[in-house]
């Protein structure tokens, strides 16, 4: 193969895998609790089938694309963002359907983090004589499914700490006072983050200060309502708050074991679910909270809170990713820090953010980075 032909081939591969990634994004908030997957089938340089997975429609992305392609799939190339499954769950194995359809070669962006697959789908395709390539656009595919990857391995959700702050690290002018820091572009980006999350977590301090609704206002479709979660050890949540008034089976409050039972019953009559967890270090046991959310198939949690809960979450080690929206402003002394943690017990052992990115966001800029690698080797939970 000449150099020019190789370049053209690689350009085509990149184009079709990028299209598969684009399709996978269509599954955001629709594929839950399964991974977000997109697939494209190409024959003689032309697309003959494509699709993405939506949980309520059952078919995996590969099957959607195969049905669209029909007989044209024979001898074709499949581009898919995740290794095809090889086990029976809600649907038959995709690997067998791919072989039966006569697909000649498969390009998968990444291996499936699900322990029930984890390379077995690729192996099955190879045993059937199919040419298989793995790794194109892998980082984009991983980012799409980091919530699924952590949950399927550990049973706990992937937690993203999001906050808006000034250049000197302040999130409010004073405790208990809401402060507008970033602009419209950042606020729109936050709505997209909420749309991609299964649950939104905050503390009672934020609720008492802001009286927020904590809803997904992106306008995009989702198969389940965003679960709004409040940590409220003493059950101070006002019955007249916007959260309680708008509760429709989507508001969960975690309280301490000694919280007022009469208040709990009043909240439950208003449509709020109250769950009691053990106390830890003067607050609630955050790992117990994460365990409960994991049992409810919450794959991803967006933490939007104040300094106290941000600090407690970092100390507890439950934060996997941080997204920090910085306004190009300085607040000065007397403001509220992003996280209230004693420096002498935190800074020297604080991990540095990995896979760091810095990008403009309207008049502001956003810093993203990871505290944990969720594509590790833990294999403790399974999911179709």
C-alpha positions as a printed Julia matrix, in Angstrom:
384×3 Matrix{Float64}:
   0.0     0.0    0.0
   1.36    3.41  -0.94
   1.72    6.16   1.64
  -1.06    8.16  -0.01
  -3.42    5.17   0.03
  -2.62    4.54   3.7
  -3.33    8.18   4.58
  -6.65    8.02   2.72
  -7.58    4.81   4.51
  -6.76    6.23   7.94
  -8.7     9.4    7.14
 -11.73    7.28   6.25
 -11.39    5.2    9.44
 -11.2     8.35  11.56
 -14.23    9.82   9.8
 -16.45    6.8   10.38
 -15.37    6.27  13.97
 -16.0     9.94  14.68
 -19.5     9.42  13.3
 -19.97    6.44  15.64
 -18.88    8.6   18.58
 -21.36   11.26  17.49
 -24.13    8.65  17.43
 -23.14    7.35  20.87
 -23.68   10.84  22.27
 -27.3    10.54  21.14
 -27.66    7.91  23.87
 -26.85   10.33  26.69
 -29.7    10.07  29.24
 -31.39    7.48  27.01
 -29.11    4.42  27.29
 -29.02    4.36  31.12
 -28.17    2.05  32.83
 -26.4     0.54  29.83
 -23.37    2.14  28.16
 -23.67    4.79  25.45
 -22.79    3.14  22.14
 -22.88    4.2   18.51
 -22.28    2.06  15.41
 -21.8     2.64  11.68
 -21.62    0.01   8.92
 -19.65    0.96   5.8
 -19.36   -0.85   2.47
 -17.33    0.29  -0.51
 -16.72    3.61   1.18
 -20.41    4.33   1.77
 -22.56    4.13   4.89
 -25.18    1.39   4.69
 -26.38    1.4    8.3
 -25.99    3.25  11.59
 -27.55    3.51  15.02
 -27.19    4.12  18.73
 -28.45    2.35  21.82
 -31.52    3.6   23.67
 -32.45    1.36  26.6
 -36.21    1.5   26.1
 -35.84    0.44  22.44
 -33.81   -2.61  23.59
 -31.63   -3.12  20.49
 -27.94   -2.42  20.94
 -26.32    0.01  18.52
 -24.81   -2.76  16.39
 -28.21   -4.42  15.91
 -29.85   -1.12  14.96
 -27.15   -0.63  12.3
 -27.34   -4.23  11.08
 -31.12   -4.07  10.66
 -30.75   -0.88   8.65
 -28.0    -2.36   6.48
 -29.74   -5.67   5.77
 -27.93   -7.76   3.15
 -25.52   -4.9    2.51
 -23.79   -5.78   5.8
 -22.2    -8.82   4.17
 -18.52   -8.06   3.53
 -18.86   -4.63   5.16
 -16.92   -2.9    7.94
 -18.46   -2.11  11.32
 -17.3     0.89  13.35
 -18.52    0.72  16.95
 -17.59    2.75  20.02
 -17.59   -0.22  22.42
 -16.58   -3.85  22.08
 -19.63   -5.88  20.98
 -21.21   -7.91  23.79
 -20.9   -11.7   23.74
 -23.38  -12.75  26.44
 -27.14  -13.1   26.73
 -28.84  -10.33  28.69
 -31.96   -8.41  27.68
 -30.89   -9.16  24.1
 -28.87  -11.91  22.35
 -25.1   -11.43  21.89
 -24.16   -8.76  19.35
 -20.99  -10.67  18.44
 -23.04  -13.56  17.03
 -25.32  -11.22  15.1
 -22.28   -9.53  13.54
 -20.86  -12.87  12.44
 -24.23  -14.08  11.13
 -24.65  -10.88   9.1
 -21.34  -11.51   7.33
 -19.56   -8.36   8.51
 -15.93   -8.71   7.4
 -14.07   -6.44   9.82
 -14.78   -4.58  13.04
 -13.22   -1.4   14.41
 -14.01   -0.93  18.11
 -13.0     2.23  19.95
 -12.46    0.44  23.28
 -12.84   -2.81  25.16
 -15.94   -3.2   27.29
 -15.22   -2.52  31.01
 -18.03   -4.92  31.91
 -16.37   -8.03  33.44
 -18.87  -10.19  31.55
 -17.33   -9.01  28.28
 -13.83   -7.53  28.86
 -12.25   -8.76  25.61
 -14.41  -11.87  25.14
 -16.48  -10.24  22.42
 -13.34   -9.38  20.48
 -12.0   -12.9   20.93
 -15.25  -14.41  19.67
 -15.18  -12.27  16.54
 -11.58  -13.25  15.85
 -12.36  -16.95  16.29
 -15.05  -16.52  13.66
 -12.43  -15.17  11.25
 -13.33  -11.51  11.52
 -10.64   -8.86  11.34
 -10.78   -6.78  14.53
  -9.04   -3.5   15.42
  -9.32   -1.77  18.81
  -8.27    1.69  19.99
  -9.37    4.31  17.46
 -10.88    7.36  19.27
 -10.5     5.45  22.53
 -10.29    8.49  24.82
 -13.55    9.94  23.5
 -15.28    6.6   23.91
 -13.97    6.26  27.46
 -15.22    9.7   28.43
 -18.68    8.8   27.2
 -18.85    5.77  29.48
 -16.8     6.65  32.58
 -19.94    6.45  34.72
 -20.8     3.0   33.41
 -17.18    1.87  33.77
 -16.99    2.71  37.46
 -20.43    1.44  38.36
 -20.11   -1.86  36.51
 -16.8    -2.57  38.27
 -17.47   -1.29  41.77
 -21.22   -0.8   42.22
 -20.64    2.88  43.08
 -21.41    5.89  40.89
 -18.86    8.08  39.15
 -18.79   11.42  41.01
 -18.0    14.73  39.32
 -17.44   17.77  41.53
 -18.56   20.88  39.66
 -18.21   24.41  40.93
 -17.87   28.01  39.74
 -15.15   30.11  41.33
 -12.99   33.19  40.99
  -9.29   33.18  40.15
  -8.49   33.29  43.86
 -10.61   30.19  44.54
 -13.73   31.76  46.05
 -17.24   30.4   45.39
 -19.28   33.02  47.29
 -18.83   36.39  49.0
 -19.88   35.01  52.37
 -21.42   31.83  53.82
 -25.12   31.48  53.15
 -25.15   34.08  50.37
 -25.62   33.05  46.75
 -23.11   34.75  44.45
 -23.31   34.82  40.65
 -19.77   34.24  39.39
 -19.71   32.84  35.85
 -21.58   33.85  32.69
 -24.28   32.42  30.44
 -22.01   30.02  28.54
 -20.87   28.38  31.77
 -24.44   28.13  33.04
 -25.49   26.45  29.78
 -22.57   24.03  30.11
 -23.75   23.13  33.62
 -27.18   22.22  32.23
 -25.49   19.86  29.78
 -23.63   18.28  32.7
 -26.9    17.84  34.57
 -28.46   16.26  31.51
 -25.64   13.71  31.31
 -25.87   12.85  35.04
 -28.19   10.38  36.7
 -28.26   12.22  40.03
 -27.51   15.72  41.28
 -26.13   15.88  44.82
 -26.01   18.88  47.13
 -25.97   19.73  50.81
 -28.62   21.35  52.98
 -26.46   24.47  53.32
 -26.75   25.15  49.58
 -30.5    24.54  49.69
 -31.03   26.94  52.6
 -28.86   29.61  50.94
 -30.16   29.39  47.36
 -33.56   27.63  47.48
 -32.74   25.95  44.13
 -34.82   23.54  42.05
 -31.77   21.54  40.87
 -33.43   20.42  37.65
 -32.2    19.46  34.19
 -33.17   22.46  32.08
 -31.28   21.4   28.94
 -34.52   20.61  27.11
 -33.04   17.32  25.88
 -34.93   14.0   26.26
 -34.12   11.57  29.09
 -35.67    8.23  30.02
 -35.59    8.87  33.77
 -35.98   12.1   35.68
 -32.78   13.52  37.16
 -32.66   12.31  40.76
 -32.17   15.28  43.1
 -30.31   14.29  46.26
 -29.85   16.38  49.41
 -27.61   15.54  52.36
 -29.48   16.82  55.39
 -28.35   15.12  58.6
 -30.84   17.0   60.84
 -33.68   17.27  58.3
 -33.73   21.04  58.05
 -35.16   20.97  54.51
 -38.1    23.43  54.48
 -41.44   21.97  53.43
 -42.05   25.17  51.47
 -38.76   25.0   49.57
 -38.81   24.83  45.77
 -37.28   21.37  45.97
 -40.08   19.93  48.1
 -42.84   21.73  46.22
 -41.58   20.3   42.92
 -40.97   16.74  44.18
 -42.39   14.1   41.85
 -40.64   10.97  43.03
 -37.31   12.51  42.08
 -36.19   13.94  45.43
 -34.14   11.85  47.85
 -32.94   13.16  51.21
 -30.26   11.44  53.26
 -30.63   12.06  56.99
 -28.79   11.01  60.11
 -30.1     8.26  62.41
 -31.27   10.77  65.04
 -33.1    13.15  62.69
 -36.64   14.18  63.68
 -39.05   11.39  62.69
 -42.02   13.77  62.55
 -40.2    15.93  59.99
 -39.31   12.81  58.04
 -42.96   11.78  57.87
 -43.98   15.28  56.78
 -41.42   15.22  53.97
 -42.56   11.78  52.88
 -46.19   12.97  52.75
 -44.96   15.75  50.45
 -43.45   13.19  48.05
 -39.88   13.19  49.36
 -38.06    9.93  50.06
 -36.0     9.99  53.26
 -33.15    7.51  53.77
 -31.18    7.35  57.0
 -27.44    6.65  56.98
 -24.79    6.52  59.68
 -22.99    9.66  60.77
 -19.26   10.08  60.23
 -16.95   12.9   61.37
 -19.85   15.15  62.27
 -21.61   14.59  58.93
 -23.13   11.74  56.99
 -21.17    8.7   55.83
 -20.58    9.65  52.2
 -19.46    6.19  51.2
 -22.74    4.8   52.52
 -24.55    7.44  50.48
 -22.67    6.38  47.35
 -23.41    2.73  48.06
 -27.12    3.44  48.28
 -27.09    5.47  45.06
 -25.22    2.67  43.32
 -27.9     0.19  44.38
 -30.42    2.48  42.69
 -28.47    2.27  39.42
 -27.17    5.81  39.65
 -24.1     5.5   37.41
 -23.06    9.15  37.53
 -23.5    11.8   40.21
 -22.92   15.52  39.72
 -21.9    17.2   42.98
 -22.99   20.85  43.14
 -22.39   21.95  46.7
 -20.75   24.42  49.03
 -17.4    24.45  50.75
 -18.33   22.02  53.55
 -19.65   19.21  51.38
 -17.0    19.75  48.71
 -14.32   19.36  51.36
 -15.97   16.32  52.93
 -16.36   14.64  49.53
 -12.7    15.19  48.66
 -11.54   13.9   52.04
 -13.78   10.85  51.76
 -12.22   10.04  48.38
 -15.53    9.77  46.54
 -14.74   12.41  43.89
 -13.51   10.97  40.59
 -13.48   14.08  38.43
 -13.45   17.84  38.92
 -14.9    20.44  36.56
 -14.05   23.97  37.68
 -15.59   26.96  35.92
 -13.32   29.95  36.53
 -14.41   33.54  36.07
 -11.51   35.91  35.25
 -12.15   37.85  38.46
 -10.61   38.21  41.91
 -12.94   38.34  44.9
 -10.5    39.21  47.65
 -10.5    38.37  51.35
 -13.52   37.19  53.28
 -14.95   34.96  50.56
 -15.9    31.3   50.78
 -13.29   28.8   49.53
 -14.13   26.01  47.11
 -13.52   23.33  49.73
 -13.25   23.7   53.48
 -10.48   21.24  54.41
  -7.7    21.88  56.94
  -4.61   22.36  54.78
  -2.31   20.6   57.23
  -4.17   17.29  56.82
  -5.01   17.59  53.14
  -2.58   19.46  50.91
   0.5    17.22  51.26
  -1.5    14.1   50.41
  -3.78   15.73  47.85
  -3.52   13.98  44.47
  -2.85   16.1   41.4
  -5.53   16.12  38.73
  -4.67   13.85  35.81
  -5.62   14.17  32.11
  -5.94   17.89  32.71
  -7.64   20.13  30.16
  -8.23   23.89  30.09
 -10.72   25.38  27.65
 -12.54   28.69  27.15
 -16.22   28.84  28.05
 -17.66   32.13  26.9
 -16.06   34.88  28.97
 -14.85   32.26  31.47
 -12.68   29.15  31.25
 -13.13   25.6   32.48
 -10.55   23.26  34.02
 -11.23   19.51  33.98
  -9.22   16.69  35.48
  -9.45   13.27  37.1
  -8.63   12.14  40.63
  -9.24    8.44  39.93
  -8.8     6.09  36.98
 -12.18    4.35  36.75
 -10.92    1.96  34.08
  -8.97    0.0   36.69
  -8.95   -3.69  37.5
 -11.77   -3.91  40.05
 -14.31   -6.48  38.97
 -17.1    -6.59  41.5
 -20.39   -5.88  39.7
 -22.04   -6.98  36.51
 -24.57   -5.43  34.18
 -25.96   -6.18  30.75
